Amino acid sequence: MPTLPLTLAVITHNEADTIARCLDSVPFAAEKLVVDSGSDDDTVAIAQAHGARVVPQAWLGFGAQRNFATSQCRHDWILVLDADEYLTAELAAELQQRLPELMASATPAAYLRRSTIYMGAPMRWYRPAVGEQLARLYHRGRARWSDARVHESLRFDGIAPTLDAPFNHTNNPTLVHKQLKVLRYAELKCRDWLDKGKPVRMWQTPWVFALAFLKDYLFRLAFLDGWRGFMIAHTAASYAVYKRMRYYEMVNNPESVARAGAQLQAHGLDR
């Protein structure tokens, strides 16, 4: 298959189960780059076997890690995927057709639509999991990732087109994976709040769960996806509450930051 002057960039840590599918879904990329933060499984070997150049880099936080990956790419145009994401055949064909014109323009970036597979099946109605638009294709001279430890975003000026076909996200293969991710993401978010000196507003907490749950379950149509939708809405609401409780603890018991970090590190989550 003809290649295009594009780098596929993936950041990894222990992604042996999914990295091959991710890399193989972008056969037209002239370069495949994996930035690995100390995997102790077969991630690196599998990535190399599937055509990727692997660069080791200790964990910097999501935003900084993506910016580091950007600096290591050999091409100005970059497609970013997570290891548990992969292009559909329809999106791969659309990209091959539209990329030459896009690359020749002054466009800073493009949005891709993400479809989520949850508990082994695609979500059908829950709005953030059906056609969620994410800026994942960009020119590195015209866009940059925010420096957030978690929930980073691509920053750029100008208008960005949206491609039609989706890419797939195999979101958390089990509820255990999801709960561990919640702990990790909450810790990273709270550290960002701590750095910025965000005020503690525990008085909001009694209302947060109900409002967050209703937002996802009713207004984002999770209820139409049955019990899987209920679980997604419940997990999101629990995450919203836990972040506030954990931040309260960080502010009122500063030594908990290091102690929790050590506990998360012991389970491979402090990265």
CSV table of C-alpha atoms in Angstrom, one decimal:
chain,number,residue,atom,x,y,z
A,1,MET,CA,0.0,0.0,0.0
A,2,PRO,CA,1.4,3.5,-0.9
A,3,THR,CA,2.5,5.4,2.2
A,4,LEU,CA,1.9,9.0,3.0
A,5,PRO,CA,4.3,11.4,4.8
A,6,LEU,CA,2.5,10.9,8.1
A,7,THR,CA,3.6,9.7,11.5
A,8,LEU,CA,1.3,7.5,13.6
A,9,ALA,CA,2.3,8.3,17.2
A,10,VAL,CA,1.2,6.1,20.1
A,11,ILE,CA,2.2,6.4,23.8
A,12,THR,CA,2.3,3.1,25.7
A,13,HIS,CA,2.7,1.3,29.0
A,14,ASN,CA,2.0,-2.4,29.1
A,15,GLU,CA,-0.2,-2.5,26.0
A,16,ALA,CA,0.9,-5.9,24.6
A,17,ASP,CA,-2.7,-7.0,24.1
A,18,THR,CA,-3.7,-4.1,21.8
A,19,ILE,CA,-0.7,-2.4,20.3
A,20,ALA,CA,-0.4,-4.7,17.2
A,21,ARG,CA,-4.0,-4.0,16.1
A,22,CYS,CA,-3.5,-0.3,16.6
A,23,LEU,CA,-0.3,-0.1,14.5
A,24,ASP,CA,-1.6,-2.4,11.8
A,25,SER,CA,-4.8,-0.3,11.3
A,26,VAL,CA,-2.7,2.5,9.8
A,27,PRO,CA,-0.8,0.8,6.9
A,28,PHE,CA,-0.4,4.0,5.0
A,29,ALA,CA,1.7,5.9,7.6
A,30,ALA,CA,5.3,6.3,6.5
A,31,GLU,CA,6.4,6.2,10.1
A,32,LYS,CA,5.0,4.5,13.2
A,33,LEU,CA,6.3,5.8,16.5
A,34,VAL,CA,5.7,4.3,19.9
A,35,VAL,CA,6.9,6.3,23.0
A,36,ASP,CA,7.0,3.8,25.8
A,37,SER,CA,7.1,4.6,29.5
A,38,GLY,CA,8.7,1.5,30.9
A,39,SER,CA,6.6,-1.4,29.8
A,40,ASP,CA,7.5,-4.7,31.5
A,41,ASP,CA,5.4,-6.9,29.2
A,42,ASP,CA,5.9,-7.5,25.5
A,43,THR,CA,4.7,-4.1,24.3
A,44,VAL,CA,8.1,-3.0,22.9
A,45,ALA,CA,8.9,-6.2,21.1
A,46,ILE,CA,5.4,-6.4,19.6
A,47,ALA,CA,5.5,-2.8,18.5
A,48,GLN,CA,8.9,-3.3,16.8
A,49,ALA,CA,7.7,-6.5,15.1
A,50,HIS,CA,4.8,-4.5,13.6
A,51,GLY,CA,7.0,-1.8,12.1
A,52,ALA,CA,7.2,0.8,14.9
A,53,ARG,CA,10.2,2.8,16.0
A,54,VAL,CA,10.2,2.7,19.8
A,55,VAL,CA,11.5,5.6,21.9
A,56,PRO,CA,11.7,5.1,25.7
A,57,GLN,CA,10.6,8.0,27.9
A,58,ALA,CA,9.8,8.1,31.6
A,59,TRP,CA,6.2,9.2,32.2
A,60,LEU,CA,5.7,13.0,32.1
A,61,GLY,CA,1.9,13.2,32.2
A,62,PHE,CA,-0.5,12.8,29.3
A,63,GLY,CA,-0.1,16.2,27.8
A,64,ALA,CA,3.7,16.4,28.2
A,65,GLN,CA,4.2,12.8,27.0
A,66,ARG,CA,2.2,13.6,23.8
A,67,ASN,CA,4.3,16.7,23.2
A,68,PHE,CA,7.4,14.7,23.6
A,69,ALA,CA,6.1,12.2,21.1
A,70,THR,CA,5.4,15.0,18.7
A,71,SER,CA,9.0,16.2,19.0
A,72,GLN,CA,10.3,12.7,18.1
A,73,CYS,CA,8.2,12.3,14.9
A,74,ARG,CA,9.9,12.5,11.5
A,75,HIS,CA,7.0,14.0,9.7
A,76,ASP,CA,5.1,17.2,10.3
A,77,TRP,CA,1.7,15.6,10.0
A,78,ILE,CA,0.8,13.3,12.9
A,79,LEU,CA,-2.0,11.0,13.7
A,80,VAL,CA,-2.4,10.2,17.4
A,81,LEU,CA,-4.1,7.0,18.6
A,82,ASP,CA,-4.1,5.3,22.0
A,83,ALA,CA,-3.0,1.7,22.0
A,84,ASP,CA,-6.6,0.5,22.6
A,85,GLU,CA,-7.8,2.4,19.6
A,86,TYR,CA,-7.7,1.5,15.9
A,87,LEU,CA,-8.9,2.8,12.6
A,88,THR,CA,-11.8,1.1,10.9
A,89,ALA,CA,-11.3,0.1,7.3
A,90,GLU,CA,-13.7,2.9,6.3
A,91,LEU,CA,-11.7,5.6,8.0
A,92,ALA,CA,-8.4,4.2,6.7
A,93,ALA,CA,-9.8,4.5,3.2
A,94,GLU,CA,-11.2,8.0,3.8
A,95,LEU,CA,-7.8,9.2,5.2
A,96,GLN,CA,-5.9,7.8,2.2
A,97,GLN,CA,-8.3,9.8,0.0
A,98,ARG,CA,-8.4,13.1,1.9
A,99,LEU,CA,-4.9,13.3,3.4
A,100,PRO,CA,-3.0,14.5,0.3
A,101,GLU,CA,-5.3,17.6,-0.1
A,102,LEU,CA,-5.3,18.2,3.7
A,103,MET,CA,-1.6,18.1,4.0
A,104,ALA,CA,-1.2,20.5,1.1
A,105,SER,CA,-3.4,23.1,2.8
A,106,ALA,CA,-2.8,25.4,5.8
A,107,THR,CA,-5.3,23.5,7.9
A,108,PRO,CA,-3.9,23.0,11.5
A,109,ALA,CA,-5.7,19.8,12.4
A,110,ALA,CA,-8.7,17.6,11.8
A,111,TYR,CA,-11.3,15.9,14.0
A,112,LEU,CA,-11.9,12.2,13.9
A,113,ARG,CA,-15.1,10.5,15.2
A,114,ARG,CA,-14.6,7.9,17.9
A,115,SER,CA,-16.9,4.9,18.5
A,116,THR,CA,-16.6,3.1,21.8
A,117,ILE,CA,-16.8,-0.6,22.4
A,118,TYR,CA,-17.8,-1.2,26.0
A,119,MET,CA,-18.2,-4.6,27.7
A,120,GLY,CA,-17.5,-6.3,24.4
A,121,ALA,CA,-20.1,-4.5,22.3
A,122,PRO,CA,-20.4,-1.1,20.6
A,123,MET,CA,-22.4,1.6,22.5
A,124,ARG,CA,-25.4,2.5,20.4
A,125,TRP,CA,-26.9,5.6,22.0
A,126,TYR,CA,-24.7,7.1,24.7
A,127,ARG,CA,-23.6,10.3,23.0
A,128,PRO,CA,-19.9,10.6,24.2
A,129,ALA,CA,-19.4,7.0,22.9
A,130,VAL,CA,-21.1,7.4,19.5
A,131,GLY,CA,-19.3,9.7,17.1
A,132,GLU,CA,-17.4,11.7,19.8
A,133,GLN,CA,-15.3,14.2,17.9
A,134,LEU,CA,-11.6,14.4,18.9
A,135,ALA,CA,-8.7,16.4,17.3
A,136,ARG,CA,-6.3,13.6,16.6
A,137,LEU,CA,-4.7,14.5,13.2
A,138,TYR,CA,-2.6,17.7,13.2
A,139,HIS,CA,0.4,19.6,11.8
A,140,ARG,CA,3.0,19.9,14.6
A,141,GLY,CA,3.9,23.4,13.6
A,142,ARG,CA,0.3,24.6,14.0
A,143,ALA,CA,-1.0,22.6,17.0
A,144,ARG,CA,0.3,21.6,20.5
A,145,TRP,CA,-1.1,19.5,23.3
A,146,SER,CA,-2.0,21.1,26.6
A,147,ASP,CA,0.3,20.3,29.5
A,148,ALA,CA,-2.4,18.7,31.7
A,149,ARG,CA,-1.5,15.5,33.5
A,150,VAL,CA,-4.7,14.0,32.3
A,151,HIS,CA,-7.6,15.0,30.1
A,152,GLU,CA,-5.2,16.8,27.8
A,153,SER,CA,-6.5,18.5,24.6
A,154,LEU,CA,-5.0,19.6,21.3
A,155,ARG,CA,-4.7,23.4,21.0
A,156,PHE,CA,-4.7,25.2,17.7
A,157,ASP,CA,-6.1,28.2,15.9
A,158,GLY,CA,-8.3,28.1,12.8
A,159,ILE,CA,-10.9,25.8,11.4
A,160,ALA,CA,-10.5,22.1,11.4
A,161,PRO,CA,-12.6,19.7,9.3
A,162,THR,CA,-14.2,16.5,10.6
A,163,LEU,CA,-13.8,13.2,8.9
A,164,ASP,CA,-16.9,11.1,8.4
A,165,ALA,CA,-15.9,7.5,9.2
A,166,PRO,CA,-15.2,6.5,12.8
A,167,PHE,CA,-12.3,4.9,14.6
A,168,ASN,CA,-12.8,2.4,17.4
A,169,HIS,CA,-12.0,2.5,21.0
A,170,THR,CA,-12.0,-0.7,23.1
A,171,ASN,CA,-12.8,1.1,26.4
A,172,ASN,CA,-11.7,-0.8,29.5
A,173,PRO,CA,-12.0,-4.5,28.9
A,174,THR,CA,-13.4,-5.1,32.4
A,175,LEU,CA,-14.9,-3.0,35.2
A,176,VAL,CA,-11.7,-3.7,37.2
A,177,HIS,CA,-9.7,-2.0,34.5
A,178,LYS,CA,-12.2,0.9,34.6
A,179,GLN,CA,-12.0,1.3,38.4
A,180,LEU,CA,-8.2,1.3,38.4
A,181,LYS,CA,-8.2,3.9,35.6
A,182,VAL,CA,-10.6,6.1,37.7
A,183,LEU,CA,-8.1,6.0,40.6
A,184,ARG,CA,-5.2,6.9,38.4
A,185,TYR,CA,-7.0,9.7,36.5
A,186,ALA,CA,-8.5,11.2,39.7
A,187,GLU,CA,-5.0,11.3,41.2
A,188,LEU,CA,-3.5,13.1,38.2
A,189,LYS,CA,-6.4,15.6,38.0
A,190,CYS,CA,-6.2,16.4,41.7
A,191,ARG,CA,-2.5,17.0,41.4
A,192,ASP,CA,-3.2,19.5,38.6
A,193,TRP,CA,-5.8,21.2,40.9
A,194,LEU,CA,-3.2,21.3,43.7
A,195,ASP,CA,-0.6,22.9,41.4
A,196,LYS,CA,-3.1,25.6,40.5
A,197,GLY,CA,-4.3,26.2,44.0
A,198,LYS,CA,-7.9,25.4,43.2
A,199,PRO,CA,-10.3,26.2,46.1
A,200,VAL,CA,-11.8,23.2,47.9
A,201,ARG,CA,-15.6,23.2,47.5
A,202,MET,CA,-16.8,20.2,49.4
A,203,TRP,CA,-20.3,21.8,49.8
A,204,GLN,CA,-20.9,20.9,46.1
A,205,THR,CA,-20.2,17.2,46.6
A,206,PRO,CA,-23.7,16.1,47.8
A,207,TRP,CA,-25.1,17.4,44.5
A,208,VAL,CA,-22.3,16.3,42.2
A,209,PHE,CA,-23.3,12.6,42.0
A,210,ALA,CA,-26.9,13.2,41.2
A,211,LEU,CA,-26.2,15.9,38.6
A,212,ALA,CA,-23.4,14.0,36.9
A,213,PHE,CA,-25.5,10.8,36.8
A,214,LEU,CA,-28.5,12.5,35.4
A,215,LYS,CA,-26.4,14.3,32.8
A,216,ASP,CA,-25.0,11.0,31.4
A,217,TYR,CA,-28.0,8.7,32.0
A,218,LEU,CA,-30.7,11.0,30.7
A,219,PHE,CA,-29.4,13.9,28.7
A,220,ARG,CA,-26.6,11.9,27.0
A,221,LEU,CA,-28.9,9.0,26.4
A,222,ALA,CA,-27.0,6.3,28.3
A,223,PHE,CA,-30.3,4.8,29.5
A,224,LEU,CA,-31.0,3.6,25.9
A,225,ASP,CA,-27.9,1.4,26.2
A,226,GLY,CA,-29.5,-0.6,29.0
A,227,TRP,CA,-27.5,-1.8,32.0
A,228,ARG,CA,-24.2,-0.9,30.2
A,229,GLY,CA,-25.4,2.7,30.0
A,230,PHE,CA,-26.4,2.6,33.7
A,231,MET,CA,-22.9,1.4,34.6
A,232,ILE,CA,-21.2,4.1,32.5
A,233,ALA,CA,-23.3,6.9,34.1
A,234,HIS,CA,-22.8,5.5,37.6
A,235,THR,CA,-19.0,5.3,37.1
A,236,ALA,CA,-18.8,8.8,35.7
A,237,ALA,CA,-20.8,10.2,38.6
A,238,SER,CA,-18.7,8.3,41.2
A,239,TYR,CA,-15.5,9.6,39.5
A,240,ALA,CA,-16.8,13.2,39.8
A,241,VAL,CA,-17.4,12.7,43.6
A,242,TYR,CA,-14.2,10.8,44.3
A,243,LYS,CA,-12.1,13.6,42.7
A,244,ARG,CA,-13.5,16.2,45.1
A,245,MET,CA,-13.1,13.9,48.1
A,246,ARG,CA,-9.5,13.1,47.2
A,247,TYR,CA,-8.7,16.7,46.5
A,248,TYR,CA,-10.0,17.7,50.0
A,249,GLU,CA,-7.7,15.1,51.5
A,250,MET,CA,-4.7,16.3,49.5
A,251,VAL,CA,-5.2,19.9,50.7
A,252,ASN,CA,-6.0,19.0,54.4
A,253,ASN,CA,-3.4,16.2,54.7
A,254,PRO,CA,-0.5,17.0,52.3
A,255,GLU,CA,1.5,14.0,53.2
A,256,SER,CA,-1.3,11.9,51.6
A,257,VAL,CA,0.1,12.9,48.2
A,258,ALA,CA,3.3,11.1,48.6
A,259,ARG,CA,1.8,8.1,50.4
A,260,ALA,CA,-0.9,7.6,47.8
A,261,GLY,CA,1.7,8.0,45.1
A,262,ALA,CA,3.7,5.2,46.6
A,263,GLN,CA,0.7,3.0,46.8
A,264,LEU,CA,-0.3,3.7,43.2
A,265,GLN,CA,3.3,3.1,42.0
A,266,ALA,CA,3.3,-0.3,43.8
A,267,HIS,CA,0.4,-1.3,41.5
A,268,GLY,CA,1.9,0.3,38.4
A,269,LEU,CA,-0.6,3.2,38.3
A,270,ASP,CA,1.5,6.2,39.2
A,271,ARG,CA,2.5,7.2,35.7
